[in-house]
Amino acid sequence: MALINVKTKEVQIKIVYYGPGRGGKTTNLEYINEKYRDQIKTEMVSLKTQDDRTLFFDFLPFDVGQIKGFDITIQLYTVPGQVKYNATRRLVLRGVDGIVFVADVQREQRKKNIESLNQLYENLETYNLDLFKMPVVMQYNKIDLKQSDIPILSSKTMQKDLNGILRAPAFEASALKGGNVIPTLKKTISMTLASIQDQLF
Amino acid sequence: MNSLTELKKIVESLNENITNEDILAFQKQISQLGQRYEGNPNVTTFLKMMRSLSKYLAFRKNNAHADSIPALNSIVEQLEKITNDSDLKEDDANQILADEIEKYKILKNKIASKPSITDSDINDLKAVILAIDWEISDTTLQNFETVTTNLLQQLKNYKIHYTFLKIIHSIGRYIGRKKANAPTDSISILRSVFENFEQIATAPDMTFKEKKQILGTDINRFYEFKQKIPRQKKVAHVTSDTSEDESFSPALSHIKKTSAAATGDVVPLTTLSEPEDFPSGGKTDSDTMAPALADKKSSSTGPRDIMDDLFSVKESPADELLDAIHLQDVPGQSQGQALNMLNQTRGIPSDGVKNLTLQRQDNEPIPEIGNRLDEFFNLEAPEESPVNVNARDAQSTEIDSAEDDSQANGIVPFQPEDESFEESPGKDDSDPLPQVSDVDIDILNRLKTFFETSESLQDRSSLLSINQDISLLEKSWENDPEKICLLQIISSLTNLLKNRPETALQENKSTTNEADKDSPDAPQEKTVGVLGKIKGIFTS
């Protein structure tokens, strides 16, 4: 739910990185936070377990500047990927404006990707939101693992598994190295802002 | 020596050591007394209690409850009293019997609930279970194993407690083996069994029957849980061994079916090419960059650990969300209340503020959005000319077809650092575009040439070719009403030209020549306008 203050000309957008556990959601945010430290200015909030799993969520707010006189604030969130934290995932999704679905290309994660996307649909339904009508971008992360001879799924399979029905823009990515992290984010922000531009700008 | 005297002697020896011989001798004396006092209900009840206790002692021997031998002593003494005292009134005898029955019941309850389990034991077990719930790590699993094994050893003689612990131990071990792959409800079942165990262990007044009932429920849940495991095991096995070609139900297939999914049609994908394929020239920032997390730990600008700030004044949306998450875990609070809290903090009415639930519009973002984001992320601004976009699309289609499987689906190549990417502007659309085949592109180029050359418009055979090309495009685009409409407009204009008399064509030629003199670009602008619309379809 985008917050728009027409008086002060401020717009606040909430983007949630969703996906199976250990897929690279937090790494996406860490890369953005690290790479654009000077522009972002605010601090990233993160709460992890001892072995680096997201316990509740990560939070990274930043202002991208003005578009047609409106100050645009982006709030990036991640959800905890572990299966047992679905209640927390649902809470983080409240008021979401745009979604980045971070899938793991490792072959052994194939089923978990599908389950996670199905669960995302159900979780959004609890807020009367339709995944098919939301700005969504798919990210197939860890594509660099093929260089380490770790079995990974082809992008064609990823597309069929996850995007055959949703048909959202999709990016291969290597969040650890920063590959396609920013294009994914830019695409998500663009789609999200484009969906309100007629009412706003 | 009568049987009672003999009984007393055996009980005395049981005080020192419980042996099978003593127990057998004790049971033999009980049988003899039973025969002698067959018609005496009071004595029969006494003997029944003694027989039951002898069975218990035979089973537990020296591990028997400390009160069991004194209780047996008391029963034997009272039995002696009611059998030897001929002056004892019936009411007194009944009272003695009632008192002994009461003592016997107390002992029975003690035996059922006595386990010497301390609060510290319970707390230790609780701690290791909560630790697993929090995080499944080698340390938490090892602690769990240590605590449960000790308790199992300690409570092995207490059937109910022992069974509870066995269930807890089994589930915990299973979670340890499966870790994140354990079924979602594993930990909730573990916690639930522990809560019941805690309840029976800390409630001395609870009857044996009640404890047995609680245990029965948990045993049933455990068997249900176990029944689910083999199925999941089988599925997991299949998954790990499957090749990529194995068909999986795609995500959301239970929600929607599309013909595109059935035919294997896929949407555009931005790929990441191999590092050695990176184009090094023309990039704004192609310097080697440290991996995203290389100096994360030493960085002072890294993520904030909010554990330290839990009690600070709440001011950011993250703090509010964290509060809501905590609230949902508070017993008695529902998630709905947690959500209400979020609603209250986020939905405070303020002058000029409105909440907007976004719906994907599938529209092109205004240029200012892209420009602002490019500036913010230090990205090169892509060229927005629709003609260039078409040219790039055509180029990328050719390149893609020569490349690997994944790139054939419209994938933009991998580059390790995002600033070295240049998103293909043609792919920067909010919705996947229909693919334009090479054949269509050829036809469009041919049409373009026809319309750009004034001679072609005067040649009837060329006009016929134009109509044929338009028919081919109509067939190819039959599912796209907008394109069909534009094609029909072009077709009508072409037919108009074709049906005009020769003179008119000549007049037109002279007029065109005249017009060319005055305004050389005028006729070209007209045809470009129609083509522009066609191009617009591909670029919008």
XYZ file of C-alpha atoms in Angstrom:
741
model
C 0.000 0.000 0.000
C 1.838 3.050 -1.259
C 1.710 6.005 1.114
C 1.226 9.226 -0.765
C 1.243 12.621 0.839
C -0.040 15.002 -1.762
C 0.529 17.978 0.513
C 4.194 17.418 1.190
C 4.584 15.639 -2.147
C 6.044 12.472 -0.708
C 5.573 8.907 -1.913
C 6.580 5.824 0.059
C 6.876 2.456 -1.662
C 7.348 -0.902 0.048
C 9.175 -3.599 -1.870
C 9.531 -7.067 -0.392
C 12.167 -9.623 -1.380
C 10.466 -12.995 -1.059
C 11.695 -16.519 -1.722
C 12.899 -19.793 -0.233
C 15.402 -19.925 2.600
C 19.047 -19.296 1.791
C 18.082 -18.043 -1.650
C 19.953 -14.730 -1.390
C 17.321 -12.184 -0.391
C 19.427 -10.657 2.350
C 22.487 -10.727 0.101
C 20.583 -8.615 -2.423
C 19.935 -5.986 0.234
C 23.458 -6.160 1.578
C 24.857 -5.576 -1.872
C 22.587 -2.595 -2.418
C 23.446 -1.217 1.012
C 27.161 -1.672 0.468
C 27.349 -0.496 -3.110
C 25.167 2.577 -2.728
C 26.213 3.499 0.766
C 26.730 7.158 -0.117
C 23.381 7.575 -1.843
C 21.357 5.560 0.648
C 22.396 7.477 3.791
C 20.052 5.486 6.087
C 21.077 2.311 7.865
C 20.093 -1.232 7.067
C 18.312 -3.075 9.847
C 19.028 -6.767 10.059
C 18.383 -9.457 12.632
C 20.084 -12.763 12.009
C 20.601 -16.039 13.774
C 24.066 -17.305 14.642
C 24.425 -19.070 11.312
C 23.382 -16.020 9.298
C 19.751 -16.903 8.743
C 17.254 -14.081 8.696
C 15.284 -14.305 11.904
C 12.599 -11.702 11.340
C 13.349 -9.500 8.338
C 15.861 -7.061 6.877
C 14.933 -3.476 6.277
C 16.638 -0.954 4.044
C 14.961 2.396 3.445
C 16.319 5.015 1.053
C 15.256 8.078 -0.907
C 15.804 7.997 -4.630
C 15.158 11.710 -5.029
C 12.416 13.615 -6.785
C 10.313 12.554 -9.713
C 8.083 15.304 -11.052
C 8.312 17.123 -7.755
C 7.495 14.100 -5.581
C 10.077 12.800 -3.103
C 10.239 9.045 -3.569
C 11.142 6.862 -0.602
C 11.743 3.173 -1.164
C 11.561 0.671 1.684
C 13.151 -2.675 0.955
C 12.263 -5.640 3.143
C 13.228 -9.286 3.109
C 11.247 -12.085 4.676
C 12.707 -14.976 6.687
C 12.956 -17.872 4.264
C 12.780 -20.735 6.718
C 9.576 -22.710 6.306
C 8.534 -22.334 9.921
C 8.388 -18.520 9.853
C 5.361 -18.113 7.630
C 3.481 -15.973 10.132
C 6.352 -13.489 10.080
C 6.458 -13.595 6.290
C 2.794 -12.720 6.189
C 3.302 -9.781 8.518
C 6.175 -8.427 6.439
C 4.011 -8.633 3.325
C 1.417 -6.329 4.779
C 1.149 -3.175 2.686
C 3.553 -4.465 0.026
C 3.670 -2.528 -3.234
C 6.158 -4.518 -5.263
C 7.746 -7.943 -4.989
C 11.079 -9.399 -5.984
C 10.871 -13.178 -5.933
C 14.390 -14.456 -5.339
C 14.588 -18.067 -6.508
C 17.575 -20.342 -5.995
C 18.814 -21.966 -9.205
C 20.392 -24.929 -7.417
C 18.794 -28.083 -8.698
C 18.016 -29.351 -5.224
C 16.046 -26.194 -4.489
C 13.641 -26.668 -7.374
C 10.697 -27.826 -5.312
C 11.259 -25.221 -2.633
C 11.144 -22.414 -5.183
C 7.782 -23.617 -6.428
C 6.419 -24.086 -2.925
C 7.591 -20.664 -1.881
C 5.940 -18.947 -4.836
C 2.718 -20.830 -4.201
C 2.879 -19.748 -0.586
C 3.485 -16.138 -1.615
C 0.250 -16.246 -3.568
C -1.610 -17.577 -0.552
C -0.044 -15.088 1.838
C -0.994 -12.169 -0.393
C -4.501 -13.525 -0.599
C -4.869 -12.993 3.150
C -4.570 -9.255 2.420
C -6.914 -9.520 -0.563
C -3.983 -8.940 -2.875
C -3.639 -10.800 -6.153
C -0.100 -11.764 -7.098
C -1.092 -11.647 -10.758
C -2.071 -7.999 -10.424
C 0.995 -6.894 -8.500
C 4.287 -5.502 -9.745
C 6.470 -8.622 -9.500
C 9.965 -9.320 -10.769
C 11.562 -12.761 -10.775
C 15.225 -13.163 -9.931
C 17.035 -16.462 -10.546
C 19.898 -16.151 -8.142
C 23.213 -17.993 -7.736
C 23.661 -18.401 -11.478
C 27.409 -18.125 -10.852
C 27.365 -21.563 -9.170
C 27.611 -23.255 -12.528
C 31.258 -22.185 -12.567
C 31.759 -24.265 -9.414
C 30.242 -27.345 -11.049
C 27.293 -27.256 -8.692
C 24.239 -28.635 -10.489
C 21.917 -25.790 -11.313
C 18.666 -25.523 -13.192
C 18.633 -23.926 -16.598
C 16.885 -20.600 -16.907
C 14.424 -22.251 -19.244
C 13.417 -24.643 -16.478
C 13.261 -21.812 -13.961
C 11.002 -19.880 -16.298
C 8.733 -22.858 -16.818
C 8.585 -23.701 -13.130
C 8.057 -20.228 -11.773
C 7.137 -17.860 -14.542
C 5.155 -19.893 -17.040
C 1.940 -18.735 -15.469
C 2.919 -15.534 -13.675
C 4.824 -14.158 -16.682
C 6.737 -11.470 -14.855
C 9.984 -9.873 -16.012
C 12.856 -12.132 -14.971
C 16.553 -11.733 -14.271
C 19.353 -14.180 -13.833
C 21.499 -12.922 -10.992
C 24.448 -13.420 -8.732
C 23.580 -11.448 -5.628
C 26.881 -12.252 -3.970
C 28.789 -10.641 -6.815
C 26.150 -8.012 -7.449
C 25.215 -9.337 -10.877
C 21.787 -8.061 -11.951
C 20.946 -6.972 -8.410
C 20.419 -3.365 -9.394
C 18.612 -4.080 -12.685
C 16.222 -6.282 -10.717
C 15.595 -3.523 -8.211
C 15.338 -0.834 -10.849
C 12.816 -2.880 -12.762
C 10.724 -3.453 -9.645
C 10.752 0.208 -8.650
C 9.926 1.258 -12.226
C 6.997 -1.136 -12.437
C 5.737 -0.062 -9.033
C 5.956 3.644 -9.763
C 4.503 3.136 -13.240
C 1.422 1.638 -11.672
C 0.691 4.880 -9.810
C 2.066 7.400 -12.264
C -1.301 8.147 -13.842
C -2.748 9.120 -10.497
C 0.332 10.891 -9.283
C 2.481 12.572 -11.875
C 3.834 -71.303 62.122
C 0.714 -69.943 60.440
C 0.659 -68.213 57.119
C 0.383 -64.713 58.595
C 3.453 -65.170 60.763
C 5.273 -66.516 57.782
C 4.091 -63.511 55.759
C 5.426 -61.084 58.338
C 8.801 -62.832 58.271
C 9.002 -62.603 54.488
C 8.099 -58.892 54.546
C 10.895 -58.299 57.046
C 13.357 -59.961 54.723
C 11.980 -57.916 51.799
C 12.960 -54.819 53.778
C 16.600 -55.760 53.309
C 16.588 -57.214 49.846
C 13.885 -58.150 47.360
C 14.588 -61.517 45.765
C 12.555 -63.747 43.496
C 12.521 -66.499 46.123
C 11.041 -64.163 48.747
C 8.434 -62.932 46.329
C 7.451 -66.464 45.343
C 7.227 -67.495 48.994
C 5.149 -64.392 49.735
C 2.739 -65.159 46.883
C 2.462 -68.795 48.072
C 1.413 -67.668 51.552
C -1.162 -65.278 50.036
C -2.679 -68.188 48.103
C -2.913 -70.306 51.228
C -4.584 -67.460 53.143
C -6.954 -66.975 50.233
C -8.092 -70.579 50.504
C -8.484 -70.355 54.240
C -10.515 -67.104 54.242
C -12.381 -67.741 51.039
C -15.737 -66.528 52.339
C -14.397 -63.437 54.138
C -14.702 -60.372 51.897
C -12.544 -58.120 54.094
C -9.663 -60.607 54.157
C -10.069 -61.222 50.414
C -9.654 -57.453 49.792
C -6.521 -57.391 51.956
C -5.102 -60.321 50.067
C -5.924 -58.672 46.749
C -3.894 -55.602 47.703
C -0.998 -57.781 48.873
C -1.057 -59.798 45.650
C -0.947 -56.606 43.612
C 1.949 -55.251 45.653
C 3.833 -58.531 45.358
C 3.542 -58.330 41.564
C 4.853 -54.760 41.637
C 7.770 -55.792 43.860
C 8.523 -58.774 41.633
C 8.744 -56.371 38.662
C 10.669 -53.499 40.259
C 12.542 -55.417 42.980
C 15.002 -53.052 44.695
C 13.929 -50.188 42.429
C 10.467 -50.297 43.905
C 9.030 -47.202 45.512
C 10.404 -46.628 49.027
C 6.898 -46.602 50.501
C 5.906 -49.971 49.086
C 7.440 -52.223 51.814
C 6.066 -50.074 54.713
C 2.679 -50.183 53.020
C 2.945 -53.946 52.743
C 3.937 -54.153 56.409
C 0.926 -52.121 57.390
C -1.432 -54.316 55.346
C -0.049 -57.494 56.903
C -0.353 -56.066 60.442
C -3.915 -54.918 59.915
C -4.814 -58.232 58.329
C -3.436 -59.986 61.375
C -5.523 -57.712 63.589
C -8.834 -58.390 61.879
C -8.222 -62.113 61.635
C -6.899 -62.684 65.166
C -9.020 -60.225 67.203
C -12.301 -62.004 67.749
C -13.713 -59.008 69.686
C -13.310 -56.662 66.746
C -16.642 -55.310 65.596
C -17.591 -55.481 61.971
C -17.702 -51.665 61.624
C -14.196 -51.396 63.080
C -12.965 -54.076 60.724
C -14.537 -52.208 57.780
C -12.890 -48.980 58.945
C -9.484 -50.669 59.164
C -9.979 -52.030 55.674
C -11.042 -48.596 54.353
C -7.937 -46.986 55.875
C -5.664 -49.572 54.287
C -7.362 -49.188 50.919
C -6.777 -45.428 51.158
C -3.097 -45.967 51.980
C -2.810 -48.419 49.126
C -4.306 -45.893 46.667
C -1.935 -43.187 47.870
C 0.990 -45.507 47.290
C -0.336 -46.379 43.841
C -0.538 -42.683 42.904
C 2.918 -42.103 44.266
C 4.270 -44.945 42.192
C 2.586 -43.513 39.109
C 3.764 -39.947 39.629
C 6.779 -40.125 41.765
C 9.630 -39.623 39.291
C 12.299 -37.518 40.802
C 12.287 -34.881 38.144
C 13.234 -31.424 39.298
C 12.310 -27.983 37.989
C 15.854 -27.706 36.786
C 15.446 -30.850 34.652
C 12.279 -29.462 33.126
C 13.900 -26.100 32.467
C 16.906 -27.725 30.830
C 14.678 -29.714 28.529
C 12.603 -26.646 27.764
C 15.749 -24.673 26.958
C 17.096 -27.206 24.467
C 13.720 -27.552 22.751
C 13.324 -23.789 22.456
C 16.884 -23.590 21.156
C 15.991 -26.019 18.357
C 12.862 -24.031 17.637
C 15.030 -20.916 17.390
C 17.796 -22.430 15.338
C 18.655 -25.942 14.197
C 22.415 -26.058 14.600
C 24.933 -28.697 15.640
C 25.285 -27.102 19.076
C 21.571 -26.995 19.822
C 21.146 -30.559 18.607
C 24.026 -31.809 20.730
C 22.596 -30.108 23.823
C 19.217 -31.610 23.073
C 20.736 -35.087 22.790
C 22.597 -34.727 26.089
C 19.617 -33.492 28.082
C 17.114 -35.991 26.704
C 19.476 -38.961 27.079
C 20.112 -38.079 30.723
C 16.431 -37.722 31.420
C 15.616 -40.991 29.666
C 18.131 -42.762 31.889
C 16.803 -41.004 34.970
C 13.146 -41.750 34.261
C 13.408 -45.167 32.684
C 11.316 -46.702 35.451
C 8.444 -44.296 35.012
C 6.514 -45.509 32.053
C 4.488 -42.388 31.331
C 7.393 -39.974 31.691
C 9.659 -42.284 29.811
C 7.212 -42.589 26.910
C 6.854 -38.814 26.706
C 10.630 -38.476 26.628
C 10.974 -41.151 23.975
C 8.557 -39.230 21.742
C 10.421 -35.959 22.361
C 13.734 -37.662 21.685
C 12.543 -39.258 18.454
C 11.056 -36.070 17.033
C 14.106 -34.025 18.053
C 16.469 -36.503 16.426
C 14.376 -36.526 13.279
C 14.492 -32.723 13.100
C 18.240 -32.917 13.637
C 18.621 -35.283 10.711
C 16.340 -33.419 8.358
C 17.097 -29.908 9.540
C 15.350 -27.414 7.245
C 13.787 -30.290 5.298
C 11.803 -31.474 8.297
C 8.047 -31.043 7.880
C 6.797 -27.646 8.951
C 4.823 -29.019 11.865
C 7.721 -31.029 13.375
C 8.754 -28.334 15.799
C 5.217 -27.450 16.791
C 4.566 -31.139 17.594
C 7.804 -31.284 19.585
C 6.810 -28.229 21.584
C 3.327 -29.537 22.154
C 4.588 -32.912 23.452
C 7.007 -31.114 25.742
C 4.224 -28.891 27.117
C 2.182 -31.977 27.977
C 5.213 -33.623 29.543
C 5.795 -30.509 31.630
C 2.169 -30.556 32.663
C 2.237 -34.138 33.953
C 5.654 -33.741 35.545
C 4.754 -30.654 37.503
C 1.232 -31.607 38.578
C 1.456 -34.042 41.522
C -2.302 -34.094 41.953
C -2.964 -35.349 38.477
C -4.322 -38.888 38.505
C -2.688 -41.711 36.659
C -5.708 -41.961 34.388
C -5.457 -38.316 33.405
C -1.761 -38.672 32.661
C -2.423 -41.756 30.607
C -5.080 -39.905 28.666
C -2.728 -37.030 27.828
C -0.007 -39.459 26.845
C -2.467 -41.368 24.650
C -3.265 -38.209 22.692
C 0.407 -37.490 22.118
C 1.127 -41.070 21.086
C -1.599 -40.825 18.463
C -0.174 -37.522 17.173
C 3.270 -39.052 17.055
C 2.043 -42.015 14.992
C 0.249 -39.654 12.616
C 3.457 -37.671 12.283
C 5.452 -40.838 11.637
C 3.014 -41.963 8.983
C 3.585 -38.738 7.070
C 7.354 -39.154 7.046
C 7.759 -42.136 4.697
C 5.707 -40.353 2.022
C 7.821 -37.239 2.288
C 10.962 -39.326 2.309
C 9.900 -40.928 -0.933
C 9.101 -37.573 -2.508
C 12.426 -36.117 -1.378
C 14.247 -39.097 -2.827
C 12.553 -38.669 -6.161
C 13.321 -34.959 -6.127
C 16.992 -35.349 -5.491
C 17.382 -37.902 -8.212
C 15.285 -36.250 -10.827
C 16.757 -34.789 -13.907
C 15.873 -31.328 -14.992
C 13.596 -32.741 -17.645
C 11.286 -34.263 -15.068
C 8.030 -32.421 -15.072
C 7.108 -30.509 -11.951
C 3.815 -28.759 -11.561
C 4.759 -25.150 -12.220
C 4.210 -22.617 -9.483
C 0.659 -21.251 -9.361
C -0.573 -23.923 -11.788
C -3.285 -24.744 -9.274
C -4.471 -21.131 -9.517
C -4.379 -20.466 -13.223
C -3.843 -22.389 -16.419
C -2.499 -20.676 -19.480
C -2.064 -21.922 -22.960
C 1.359 -20.298 -22.932
C 2.442 -22.546 -20.109
C 1.200 -25.567 -21.954
C 3.091 -24.753 -25.105
C 6.256 -23.978 -23.251
C 6.195 -20.338 -24.305
C 8.282 -18.345 -21.886
C 8.582 -14.713 -20.993
C 11.634 -12.547 -21.538
C 14.448 -13.123 -19.118
C 17.447 -10.977 -18.407
C 20.424 -13.280 -18.218
C 23.810 -13.038 -16.678
C 26.573 -14.009 -19.092
C 29.779 -15.814 -18.182
C 32.443 -13.533 -16.723
C 34.745 -14.109 -19.694
C 32.038 -12.828 -21.996
C 31.842 -9.423 -20.390
C 32.183 -6.584 -22.769
C 34.801 -4.407 -21.198
C 34.504 -1.359 -23.375
C 31.923 1.361 -23.161
C 31.065 0.741 -19.554
C 31.048 3.474 -17.024
C 32.521 1.522 -14.175
C 34.252 -1.639 -15.259
C 36.889 -1.568 -12.550
C 37.246 -4.679 -10.474
C 34.961 -4.389 -7.514
C 35.202 -6.251 -4.261
C 32.417 -8.776 -3.721
C 29.396 -7.353 -1.990
C 30.168 -8.836 1.395
C 33.966 -8.832 1.281
C 34.475 -6.361 4.082
C 31.063 -6.631 5.649
C 32.288 -7.426 9.122
C 34.715 -4.584 9.383
C 32.384 -2.077 7.799
C 30.959 0.480 10.124
C 28.145 1.046 7.694
C 26.916 -2.521 7.793
C 23.483 -3.602 8.897
C 22.403 -2.598 12.366
C 21.717 -5.383 14.815
C 18.461 -4.328 16.335
C 18.712 -6.694 19.285
C 20.538 -3.894 21.039
C 17.727 -1.487 20.317
C 14.790 -3.558 21.421
C 13.953 -1.229 24.255
C 14.577 2.023 22.457
C 11.848 4.378 21.378
C 10.069 2.953 18.363
C 10.374 5.224 15.411
C 10.896 3.322 12.171
C 8.534 0.998 10.295
C 10.976 -1.809 11.063
C 10.500 -1.239 14.783
C 6.750 -1.325 14.412
C 6.928 -4.504 12.404
C 9.218 -6.094 14.959
C 6.760 -5.227 17.714
C 3.951 -6.791 15.722
C 5.989 -9.963 15.205
C 6.677 -10.182 18.908
C 3.047 -9.538 19.707
C 1.907 -12.508 17.658
C 4.037 -14.777 19.840
C 2.555 -13.509 23.092
C 0.188 -16.147 24.495
C -3.388 -15.085 24.150
C -2.677 -12.564 21.449
C -3.693 -13.360 17.963
C -2.015 -12.460 14.771
C -5.048 -10.370 14.008
C -4.197 -8.148 16.951
C -0.637 -7.854 15.697
C -2.001 -6.766 12.361
C -4.307 -4.286 14.028
C -1.302 -2.791 15.713
C 0.367 -2.364 12.355
C -2.814 -0.857 10.988
C -2.948 1.653 13.786
C 0.628 2.774 13.406
C 0.613 2.837 9.649
C -2.886 4.065 9.077
C -2.873 7.192 11.222
C -4.995 9.648 9.279
C -3.037 12.700 8.324
C -3.926 15.664 6.223
C -3.022 15.054 2.606
C -1.988 11.440 3.112
C -3.616 8.654 1.180
C -2.940 4.945 0.993
C -2.988 3.430 -2.425
C -3.164 -0.292 -3.068
C -1.134 -0.772 -6.202
C -2.390 -2.715 -9.163
C -0.050 -3.624 -11.968
C -0.956 -1.432 -14.900
C 1.408 -2.951 -17.477
C 2.101 0.527 -18.725
C 5.386 2.076 -19.766
C 6.990 4.077 -16.951
C 7.300 7.757 -17.734
C 10.858 8.634 -18.810
C 11.430 10.606 -15.605
C 11.221 7.407 -13.551
C 13.900 5.645 -15.556
C 16.085 8.746 -15.660
C 15.867 9.288 -11.896
C 16.667 5.673 -11.133
C 19.548 5.615 -13.617
C 20.920 8.707 -11.973
C 20.486 7.294 -8.499
C 22.097 3.973 -9.357
C 24.747 5.584 -11.586
C 23.533 3.671 -14.611
C 23.898 4.720 -18.199
C 20.629 6.062 -19.563
C 19.366 3.797 -22.325
C 18.372 5.291 -25.635
C 14.637 5.553 -25.867
C 14.189 6.013 -29.599
C 11.576 3.537 -30.775
C 13.442 3.013 -34.061
C 16.609 2.122 -32.215
C 14.649 -0.142 -29.939
C 13.325 -2.035 -32.894
C 16.756 -2.308 -34.383
C 18.112 -3.638 -31.095
C 15.280 -6.088 -30.806
C 15.992 -7.420 -34.235
C 19.678 -7.681 -33.440
C 19.146 -9.373 -30.151
C 16.783 -11.851 -31.739
C 19.502 -12.862 -34.161
C 22.167 -13.095 -31.477
C 19.884 -15.029 -29.159
C 19.109 -17.634 -31.761
C 22.812 -18.317 -32.169
C 23.392 -18.665 -28.471
C 22.478 -21.244 -25.955
C 19.167 -22.560 -24.904
C 18.408 -20.040 -22.207
C 19.324 -17.070 -24.310
C 16.932 -18.200 -26.949
C 14.235 -17.093 -24.570
C 15.233 -13.451 -24.780
C 17.806 -13.501 -22.016
C 20.109 -10.539 -21.540
C 23.700 -11.684 -20.891
C 25.245 -12.084 -17.474
C 27.706 -9.586 -16.179
C 29.182 -9.899 -12.738
C 28.808 -6.325 -11.681
C 25.554 -4.610 -12.251
C 27.075 -1.370 -13.441
C 28.539 -3.240 -16.349
C 25.083 -4.266 -17.489
C 23.104 -2.495 -19.993
C 19.569 -3.644 -19.895
C 18.171 -4.064 -23.310
C 15.663 -1.202 -23.479
C 13.350 -3.323 -25.540
C 13.105 -5.662 -22.594
C 12.518 -2.964 -20.056
C 8.789 -3.395 -20.249
C 6.440 -4.055 -17.472
C 4.842 -6.974 -19.242
C 6.325 -9.631 -21.456
C 5.869 -8.827 -25.080
C 4.738 -11.243 -27.719
C 7.677 -12.542 -29.678
C 8.070 -11.249 -33.234
C 9.422 -13.897 -35.538
C 12.191 -13.340 -38.063
C 9.665 -13.870 -40.853
C 7.487 -11.064 -39.504
C 10.476 -8.760 -39.287
C 11.351 -9.530 -42.918
C 7.827 -8.767 -44.056
C 7.776 -5.525 -42.091
C 11.088 -4.447 -43.580
C 9.784 -5.246 -47.048
C 6.629 -3.226 -46.432
C 8.717 -0.388 -45.095
C 10.739 -0.347 -48.310
C 7.576 -0.407 -50.414
C 6.063 2.547 -48.624
C 9.255 4.537 -48.577
C 9.714 4.263 -52.334
C 7.184 6.325 -54.251
C 7.705 4.200 -57.421
C 6.471 1.085 -55.656
C 3.209 2.794 -54.829
C 2.535 3.299 -58.525
C 3.345 -0.242 -59.508
C 0.314 -2.542 -59.393
C 2.422 -5.689 -58.853
C 4.091 -4.026 -55.891
C 0.693 -3.103 -54.498
C -0.352 -6.721 -54.896
C 2.775 -7.832 -52.994
C 1.922 -5.353 -50.272
C -1.521 -6.885 -49.912
C -0.029 -10.384 -49.804
C 2.383 -9.315 -47.077
C -0.443 -7.726 -45.123
C -2.423 -10.983 -45.378
C 0.572 -12.920 -44.064
C 0.903 -10.534 -41.139
C -2.837 -10.759 -40.453
C -2.506 -14.525 -40.174
C 0.519 -14.244 -37.941
C -1.095 -11.645 -35.673
C -4.630 -12.966 -35.699
C -4.778 -12.897 -31.900
C -3.821 -9.254 -31.648
C -6.819 -7.039 -32.508
C -4.837 -3.776 -32.392
C -2.307 -4.925 -34.921
C -5.021 -6.403 -37.115
C -6.851 -3.060 -37.039
C -3.740 -1.184 -38.140
C -3.069 -3.722 -40.865
C -6.617 -3.247 -42.123
C -6.044 0.519 -42.289
C -2.863 -0.021 -44.305
C -4.669 -2.515 -46.514
C -7.502 -0.035 -47.163
C -5.043 2.699 -48.075
C -3.212 0.307 -50.367
C -6.449 -0.762 -52.060
C -7.368 2.871 -52.496
C -4.111 3.407 -54.347
C -4.530 0.236 -56.374
C -8.076 1.097 -57.529
C -7.293 4.637 -58.551
C -7.319 5.182 -62.358
C -3.981 5.479 -64.090
C -4.549 9.164 -64.687
C -5.194 9.734 -61.091
C -1.968 7.954 -60.363
C -0.213 10.171 -62.844
C -1.913 13.215 -61.356
C -0.850 11.966 -58.056
C 2.650 11.537 -59.417
C 2.755 15.093 -60.710
C 1.157 16.384 -57.528
C 3.665 14.426 -55.571
C 6.448 15.846 -57.649
C 5.047 19.302 -57.082
C 4.761 18.605 -53.439
C 8.261 17.205 -53.455
C 9.480 20.473 -54.734
C 7.683 22.446 -52.052
C 7.984 20.017 -49.236
C 10.168 17.049 -49.980
C 9.384 15.302 -46.730
C 5.628 15.515 -46.882
C 4.734 12.131 -48.506
C 7.336 10.321 -46.431
C 5.850 11.692 -43.222
C 2.496 10.183 -44.106
C 3.859 6.651 -44.574
C 6.169 6.933 -41.583
C 3.133 7.767 -39.519
C 1.516 4.409 -40.249
C 4.763 2.534 -39.767
C 5.378 4.488 -36.660
C 2.155 3.118 -35.277
C 3.222 -0.427 -36.138
C 6.573 0.155 -34.524
C 4.766 1.594 -31.571
C 3.032 -1.710 -31.035
C 6.359 -3.455 -30.577
C 7.860 -0.788 -28.451
C 4.911 -0.003 -26.172
